[in-house]
C-alpha atoms as one frame of an Amber mdcrd trajectory, in Angstrom:
protein
 -37.596  63.475 -25.821 -40.582  61.129 -25.504 -41.147  58.735 -22.633 -43.535
  55.772 -22.582 -46.524  55.988 -20.262 -47.349  52.465 -19.124 -50.912  53.365
 -18.082 -52.018  55.058 -21.294 -49.781  53.047 -23.612 -48.698  56.253 -25.371
 -45.517  58.264 -25.739 -45.417  61.454 -23.671 -42.997  64.378 -23.551 -40.508
  64.266 -20.686 -41.749  66.531 -17.869 -38.460  68.415 -17.736 -38.508  69.049
 -21.490 -42.140  70.147 -21.318 -41.341  72.713 -18.647 -38.274  73.820 -20.621
 -40.509  74.483 -23.638 -42.914  76.459 -21.464 -40.011  78.629 -20.368 -39.175
  79.412 -23.979 -36.320  77.039 -24.811 -36.121  74.172 -27.243 -34.345  70.957
 -26.344 -30.825  71.181 -27.822 -28.744  69.107 -25.431 -29.165  65.336 -25.264
 -31.567  64.420 -22.437 -30.345  61.010 -21.326 -29.060  61.486 -17.780 -30.739
  59.451 -15.031 -31.138  60.506 -11.411 -28.207  58.340 -10.365 -25.902  59.806
 -13.027 -26.925  63.362 -12.144 -26.390  62.586  -8.468 -22.991  61.088  -9.287
 -21.789  64.236 -11.087 -23.250  66.512  -8.399 -21.684  64.469  -5.619 -18.368
  64.566  -7.484 -18.508  68.365  -7.611 -18.617  68.427  -3.815 -16.183  65.564
  -3.043 -15.567  63.865   0.299 -11.947  64.977   0.659 -12.179  68.454  -0.856
 -11.337  70.162   2.448  -7.992  68.355   2.804  -5.792  71.377   1.888  -7.602
  73.610   4.420  -7.713  71.148   7.300  -4.323  72.059   8.782  -4.795  75.813
   8.847  -8.372  75.587  10.150  -7.289  73.174  12.900  -4.557  75.576  13.957
  -6.812  78.646  14.221  -8.972  77.420  17.113  -8.317  73.732  17.721 -10.359
  70.608  16.956 -13.590  71.486  18.782 -14.212  74.554  16.657 -13.459  72.679
  13.445 -15.613  69.648  14.289 -18.646  71.490  15.641 -18.282  74.166  13.000
 -19.057  71.502  10.390 -22.325  70.691  12.173 -23.343  74.356  12.298 -22.505
  74.935   8.636 -24.388  71.778   7.644 -27.488  73.039   9.457 -27.546  76.321
   7.533 -26.545  74.642   4.279 -29.811  72.715   4.349 -31.722  76.004   4.203
 -29.803  77.033   1.085 -30.233  73.616  -0.520 -33.961  73.463   0.177 -34.491
  76.967  -1.231 -32.564  76.063  -4.371 -34.350  72.729  -4.758 -37.715  74.476
  -4.873 -36.535  76.913  -7.555 -34.835  74.138  -9.549 -38.098  72.191  -9.593
 -39.844  75.144 -11.208 -37.017  76.155 -13.591 -35.169  73.015 -14.840 -32.785
  74.797 -17.246 -29.046  74.641 -17.917 -28.803  78.379 -17.209 -30.041  77.479
 -13.725 -29.155  80.212 -11.235 -29.004  83.177 -13.575 -32.113  81.986 -15.429
 -33.871  81.691 -12.079 -32.749  85.189 -11.099 -34.096  86.709 -14.323 -37.556
  85.219 -13.984 -37.928  85.553 -10.234 -36.848  89.217 -10.187 -39.516  90.205
 -12.721 -39.385  92.297 -15.904 -37.934  95.425 -14.282 -35.062  93.939 -12.295
 -34.727  90.630 -14.093 -31.999  91.636 -16.583 -29.788  93.176 -13.877 -30.335
  90.279 -11.459 -29.569  87.832 -14.242 -26.407  89.732 -15.217 -25.058  89.780
 -11.653 -25.897  86.148 -10.987 -24.464  84.909 -14.287 -21.103  86.538 -13.772
 -20.836  85.522 -10.127 -21.647  81.960 -11.104 -19.173  81.937 -13.995 -16.400
  83.418 -11.829 -17.060  80.913  -9.065 -17.152  77.838 -11.271 -14.152  78.714
 -13.432 -12.023  79.521 -10.389 -13.387  76.283  -8.904 -11.527  74.449 -11.663
  -8.364  76.160 -10.438  -9.089  75.220  -6.822  -9.435  71.540  -7.692  -6.394
  71.606  -9.969  -4.348  73.091  -7.120  -5.689  70.555  -4.605  -5.058  67.651
  -6.976  -1.528  68.867  -7.728  -0.762  69.289  -4.042  -1.978  65.766  -3.254
   0.140  64.395  -6.105   3.116  66.400  -4.864   2.949  64.671  -1.472   2.243
  61.256  -2.966   5.522  61.536  -4.874   7.329  62.851  -1.779   6.222  59.945
   0.425   6.693  57.354  -2.328  10.309  58.408  -2.957  11.286  58.708   0.690
  10.087  61.744   2.608  11.255  65.192   3.587  13.756  63.657   5.994  14.830
  60.784   3.774  15.664  62.611   0.556  12.279  62.207  -1.135  11.463  64.275
  -4.215   9.423  67.418  -3.514   8.101  68.981  -6.715   9.289  72.526  -7.383
   6.890  75.358  -8.170   7.524  74.878 -11.877   6.724  71.161 -11.735   3.723
  71.905  -9.530   2.401  74.329 -12.147   2.940  71.628 -14.790   0.775  69.242
 -12.747  -1.850  71.968 -12.375  -1.986  72.632 -16.111  -1.903  68.920 -16.944
  -4.912  68.139 -14.764  -6.894  71.018 -16.266  -6.147  69.836 -19.807  -7.179
  66.254 -18.986 -10.496  67.475 -17.579 -11.102  69.593 -20.686 -10.311  66.703
 -23.029 -12.669  64.350 -21.188 -15.418  66.990 -21.230 -14.945  67.403 -24.978
 -16.701  64.098 -25.559 -20.342  63.256 -24.836 -21.574  64.004 -21.337 -22.053
  60.254 -20.990 -18.259  59.957 -20.684 -18.258  62.357 -17.746 -21.346  60.645
 -16.337 -19.654  57.224 -16.551 -16.537  58.549 -14.833 -18.718  60.238 -12.222
 -20.382  56.908 -11.457 -16.885  55.548 -10.842 -16.308  58.699  -8.781 -19.262
  58.211  -6.468 -18.189  54.634  -5.698 -14.548  55.744  -5.431 -15.488  58.390
  -2.906 -17.984  56.329  -0.939 -15.895  53.154  -0.777 -12.587  55.019  -0.587
 -14.074  57.375   1.965 -15.220  54.467   4.101 -11.774  52.881   3.885 -10.038
  56.072   5.026 -12.644  56.975   7.648 -12.738  53.498   9.222  -9.166  52.298
   8.748  -7.220  55.435   9.655  -8.283  55.532  13.350  -7.802  51.765  13.564
  -4.249  52.052  12.245  -3.416  55.097  14.372  -2.451  53.950  17.844  -2.902
  55.575  20.238  -5.736  57.841  19.109  -6.728  61.172  20.595  -9.377  61.173
  23.305 -12.963  62.199  22.649 -12.521  65.153  24.993  -9.652  66.445  22.830
 -11.603  66.047  19.582 -14.919  67.485  20.765 -13.987  69.970  23.498 -10.398
  71.160  23.039 -10.253  74.814  22.027  -6.909  76.526  21.506  -5.857  79.524
  19.432  -2.356  79.919  18.010  -1.583  83.659  17.926   2.153  82.995  17.745
   1.782  81.372  14.302  -1.403  82.922  12.901  -1.121  86.386  14.432  -4.786
  86.116  15.486  -5.559  86.415  19.205  -9.276  87.202  18.930 -11.231  84.038
  19.724 -14.338  84.925  17.641 -12.098  85.760  14.670 -10.212  82.491  15.104
 -13.491  80.530  15.184 -14.718  82.216  11.981 -11.505  81.251  10.197 -11.553
  77.706  11.562 -15.008  77.209  10.044 -13.829  78.222   6.553 -13.104  74.542
   5.914 -16.793  73.697   6.264 -17.924  76.748   4.295 -15.650  75.714   1.433
 -16.666  72.054   1.384 -20.429  72.375   1.654 -21.364  73.892  -1.673 -21.422
  72.708  -5.277 -24.834  71.022  -5.151 -26.087  73.414  -7.846 -24.317  71.133
 -10.337 -27.554  69.152 -10.511 -29.304  72.306 -11.726 -26.735  72.884 -14.482
 -27.456  69.427 -15.873 -31.256  69.628 -15.847 -31.582  70.039 -19.636 -29.725
  66.741 -19.986 -31.598  64.890 -17.220 -34.790  62.871 -17.474 -37.672  64.278
 -15.416 -35.435  67.120 -14.247 -38.202  68.966 -12.398 -38.140  66.058  -9.938
 -34.658  64.582 -10.216 -32.912  67.977  -9.935 -34.201  68.727  -6.404 -33.615
  65.136  -5.308 -29.995  65.264  -6.522 -29.397  68.598  -4.759 -30.699  67.440
  -1.387 -29.218  63.945  -1.611 -25.762  65.372  -2.337 -25.940  67.638   0.700
 -26.951  64.723   2.901 -24.216  62.383   1.678 -21.392  64.918   1.735 -22.442
  66.249   5.156 -22.103  62.795   6.677 -18.931  61.705   4.909 -17.172  65.055
   5.255 -17.773  65.200   9.007 -16.697  61.586   9.423 -13.487  62.295   7.479
 -12.663  65.255   9.723 -13.313  63.115  12.779 -11.070  60.334  11.455  -8.221
  62.768  10.849  -8.589  64.464  14.221  -8.800  61.243  16.242  -5.692  59.973
  14.408  -3.425  62.901  15.316  -0.320  61.624  17.098   1.427  64.883  18.047
  -0.474  68.127  17.287   2.625  70.319  17.445   4.714  68.062  15.177   2.166
  68.406  12.359   3.370  71.916  11.535   7.108  71.326  11.959   8.869  72.307
   8.700  11.382  69.535   9.420   8.849  66.707   9.634   8.359  64.048   6.944
   6.033  66.216   4.843   7.807  69.498   5.506   4.789  70.788   7.379   3.139
  71.421   4.027  -0.014  69.267   4.204  -1.243  68.330   7.666  -3.577  65.447
   6.629  -0.673  63.818   4.773   1.433  64.009   7.939  -1.392  62.576  10.061
  -1.783  59.647   7.675   2.001  59.133   7.447   2.403  59.169  11.250  -0.363
  56.592  11.671   1.095  54.089   9.208   4.741  54.655   9.999   4.263  54.282
  13.724   2.241  51.087  13.250   4.061  49.429  10.335   7.309  51.430   9.939
   6.313  51.983   6.318   4.812  54.787   4.225   3.052  52.451   1.763  -0.330
  52.722   3.436  -0.026  56.501   3.549   0.693  56.602  -0.189  -2.375  54.440
  -0.901  -4.617  56.670   1.220  -3.240  59.793  -0.442  -4.005  58.249  -3.836
  -7.618  57.780  -2.737  -7.730  61.447  -1.756  -6.096  62.501  -5.043  -8.740
  60.551  -6.974 -11.424  62.577  -5.214  -9.862  65.820  -6.446  -9.540  64.426
  -9.963 -13.198  63.483 -10.218 -14.293  66.713  -8.554 -12.337  68.816 -11.052
 -13.861  66.845 -13.919 -17.385  67.585 -12.696 -16.681  71.240 -11.941 -15.361
  71.662 -15.489 -18.604  70.204 -16.840 -20.648  72.622 -14.727 -18.546  75.662
 -15.644 -18.847  74.906 -19.362 -22.621  74.670 -19.144 -22.902  77.993 -17.350
 -20.750  79.656 -20.014 -22.784  77.944 -22.732 -26.077  79.101 -21.219 -24.821
  82.667 -20.805 -23.476  82.799 -24.357 -26.757  81.323 -25.636 -28.372  84.446
 -24.207 -25.655  86.720 -25.705 -24.311  87.753 -22.313 -20.611  87.119 -22.913
 -18.138  88.483 -25.498 -17.939  86.405 -28.698 -21.079  84.514 -27.687 -21.549
  82.783 -31.091 -18.284  80.913 -30.510 -18.995  79.693 -26.972 -22.598  78.629
 -27.587 -21.736  76.199 -30.363 -22.753  72.610 -29.672 -20.675  69.783 -31.108
 -22.889  68.134 -33.773 -21.986  64.588 -32.760 -21.406  64.675 -29.014 -23.945
  67.420 -28.232 -21.651  69.161 -25.737 -20.488  72.832 -25.617 -16.903  72.003
 -26.604 -15.753  75.612 -27.109 -17.147  76.632 -23.726 -15.239  73.746 -22.123
 -11.914  74.957 -23.485 -12.607  78.588 -22.631 -13.136  77.607 -18.988 -10.041
  75.408 -19.028  -7.785  78.130 -20.452  -8.962  80.711 -17.909  -8.520  78.126
 -15.154  -4.933  77.541 -16.260  -4.213  81.278 -16.318  -5.413  81.529 -12.723
  -2.636  79.160 -11.729   0.247  81.167 -13.158   0.853  83.162  -9.926   1.817
  79.837  -8.295   5.325  80.552  -9.543   5.620  83.674  -7.369   3.016  83.585
  -4.576   2.598  80.981  -1.839  -0.889  82.250  -0.942  -2.448  81.758  -4.381
  -4.582  78.840  -3.143  -6.187  81.064  -0.505  -7.112  83.577  -3.199  -8.435
  80.943  -5.618 -10.678  79.193  -3.094 -11.925  82.540  -1.773 -12.825  83.727
  -5.273 -14.407  80.373  -6.064 -16.501  80.270  -2.900 -17.638  83.898  -3.041
 -18.516  83.693  -6.720 -20.118  80.268  -6.563 -22.052  80.752  -3.320 -22.697
  84.424  -4.049 -24.470  83.342  -7.213 -26.924  81.389  -5.043 -27.912  84.569
  -3.195 -29.447  86.407  -6.164 -32.277  83.982  -7.086 -32.902  83.127  -3.427
 -33.332  86.814  -2.561 -35.576  87.301  -5.594 -37.686  84.331  -4.500 -37.871
  85.828  -0.999 -39.308  89.168  -2.103 -41.388  88.195  -5.146 -45.176  87.978
  -5.090 -46.245  84.364  -4.636 -48.876  84.668  -7.361 -46.104  85.137  -9.933
 -44.407  81.824  -9.090 -45.394  78.615 -10.842 -44.316  75.812  -8.486 -42.849
  72.534  -9.613 -43.289  69.144  -7.928 -41.052  70.298  -5.031 -42.795  73.287
  -3.413 -42.269  74.945  -0.016 -45.534  76.849   0.189 -45.669  79.165   3.193
 -42.289  77.958   4.431 -40.476  79.638   1.534 -40.051  83.052   3.230 -38.303
  81.877   6.432 -36.273  79.303   4.500 -35.129  81.827   1.893 -34.388  84.495
   4.524 -32.126  82.204   6.554 -30.460  80.947   3.363 -29.786  84.463   2.076
 -28.318  85.693   5.370 -26.108  82.615   5.622 -24.756  83.168   2.121 -23.934
  86.782   2.979 -22.007  85.611   6.041 -20.116  82.963   4.074 -19.009  85.405
   1.371 -17.908  87.946   3.976 -15.825  85.360   5.834 -13.777  84.537   2.732
 -12.823  88.198   2.295 -11.051  88.331   5.660  -7.253  88.261   6.077  -6.218
  84.782   7.197  -2.770  85.547   8.646  -1.305  88.510  10.523   0.737  90.626
  10.167  -0.386  91.317   6.625   2.453  91.270   4.109   2.722  90.668   0.353
   3.252  86.982   1.111   0.279  86.608   3.488  -2.255  89.002   1.950  -5.625
  87.582   0.847  -5.760  88.785  -2.750  -9.367  87.660  -3.264 -10.958  91.062
  -2.404  -8.663  92.816  -4.879  -9.183  90.296  -7.678 -12.928  90.070  -7.152
 -13.276  93.811  -6.756 -11.477  94.423 -10.026 -13.441  91.847 -12.023 -16.825
  92.784 -10.586 -16.114  96.495 -11.059 -15.401  95.861 -14.742 -18.560  93.756
 -15.063 -20.690  96.471 -13.416 -19.046  99.186 -15.506 -19.821  97.176 -18.609
 -23.427  96.936 -17.470 -23.803 100.677 -16.827 -22.089 101.815 -20.015 -23.326
  99.216 -22.474 -24.859  95.891 -21.456 -28.004  97.342 -19.851 -29.011  98.602
 -23.292 -29.123  95.168 -24.899 -28.883  92.419 -22.280 -32.394  91.332 -21.367
 -31.565  88.109 -19.588 -32.439  84.657 -20.920 -33.450  84.779 -24.584 -36.260
  82.448 -25.633 -35.592  80.400 -28.748 -39.058  78.940 -29.314 -42.389  80.711
 -29.463 -44.653  79.137 -26.870 -46.659  80.335 -23.917 -44.202  81.104 -21.147
 -46.223  79.439 -18.479 -44.516  81.195 -15.603
């Protein structure tokens, strides 16, 4: 792609494409994304309301103070991760992003293994992320229908597990179909998404406390700490705090989406880091404000979990919103509208996550690191998108939802797998950047200099903590219905991946495969 230089009056190669060529790749995807479009898709992958399904359980573990201040703490450490990733993204603006970074930062000896681990963690996290958003979107739709047709007390329709699974599959198919067309379609919808979430977020954040009368006091929101061992089985206060902060850990990631789109973004060595850091800033503010709005609007904390309330105790934010509007206007209409705004957030988020997952699979198959790679790396000749990779991710995402029919805790497993895989993938290149010799790193426009070691160290340790937290049991006593299946599922998949590496892949997988012959320039 050529860009016009106003000073010289000549056409010049896009800086992102130039760096891509230096790294050994030719431009295959269409580079037409602007900073705003990249930011829109990245912001959509994070989503203002994405923590809605976890809000109730995290509030119950240790009360509002832990949940509210936990968001601030997680935001603080998230900035370290984002800054570390922004620096690497500026130097390596490629679609392979994290696993490409890992391969080059780890050096010739460890690069292939680091790349292999990172690629599979990233793929697992993103594909299961599709399932997490499909579940969240289906749950929101389930309660929209319930409140629109009455409520749990008034004979409203509550979708069965079979219907719920149908919603889950339907959303996944819609996202795959939309991602089958040019990325500009997803980009256009993501522009709608960013305005939907900002304007819709402002409406919910501002209007909900105004509608809810009376509201909770500031002392309750910011200082009230209370465990619930009778319902959670957890009496340890530190343990309860760790679980209450899972909401924030889950919400504050996904900013790597900007990195996945760098081969399709103009000036990606600059716009990629800007999109990463801007997304963190926006979502940190709006997410915290949303949690505050919900918590201030609580009418009766104990009634939220009553299985006989209007929402059946199934989705606490829906009950908070219903209580606010019904007490003020004796109507559920406002609650339905607000829930539709929240559902739209999940829809757009799932669309963006699907785009990211497909590009990771495409990049990995381009480097022959996945079975049947020639199929998944095909680019549609007209739309210039990895259509086969899109549908592979969608099908696996749908399969992840099948246990919904039998297990009530499937969402816990899906979000745990998604978070550990997605965030765990961040750890590999960040650790490699931490320990590598500085002379081997070619910085991009965004460069940390001497600050990179402390920033990367804090980021790496925080990621390790986050992944560990999502492996913990969330309810006691542990039974088949309350067990966190994420450690088992992840352990099985990662064991197979490592076994594959030891027995076969280490002999032929060398990490990212260059497809043009130019000076590497690393």
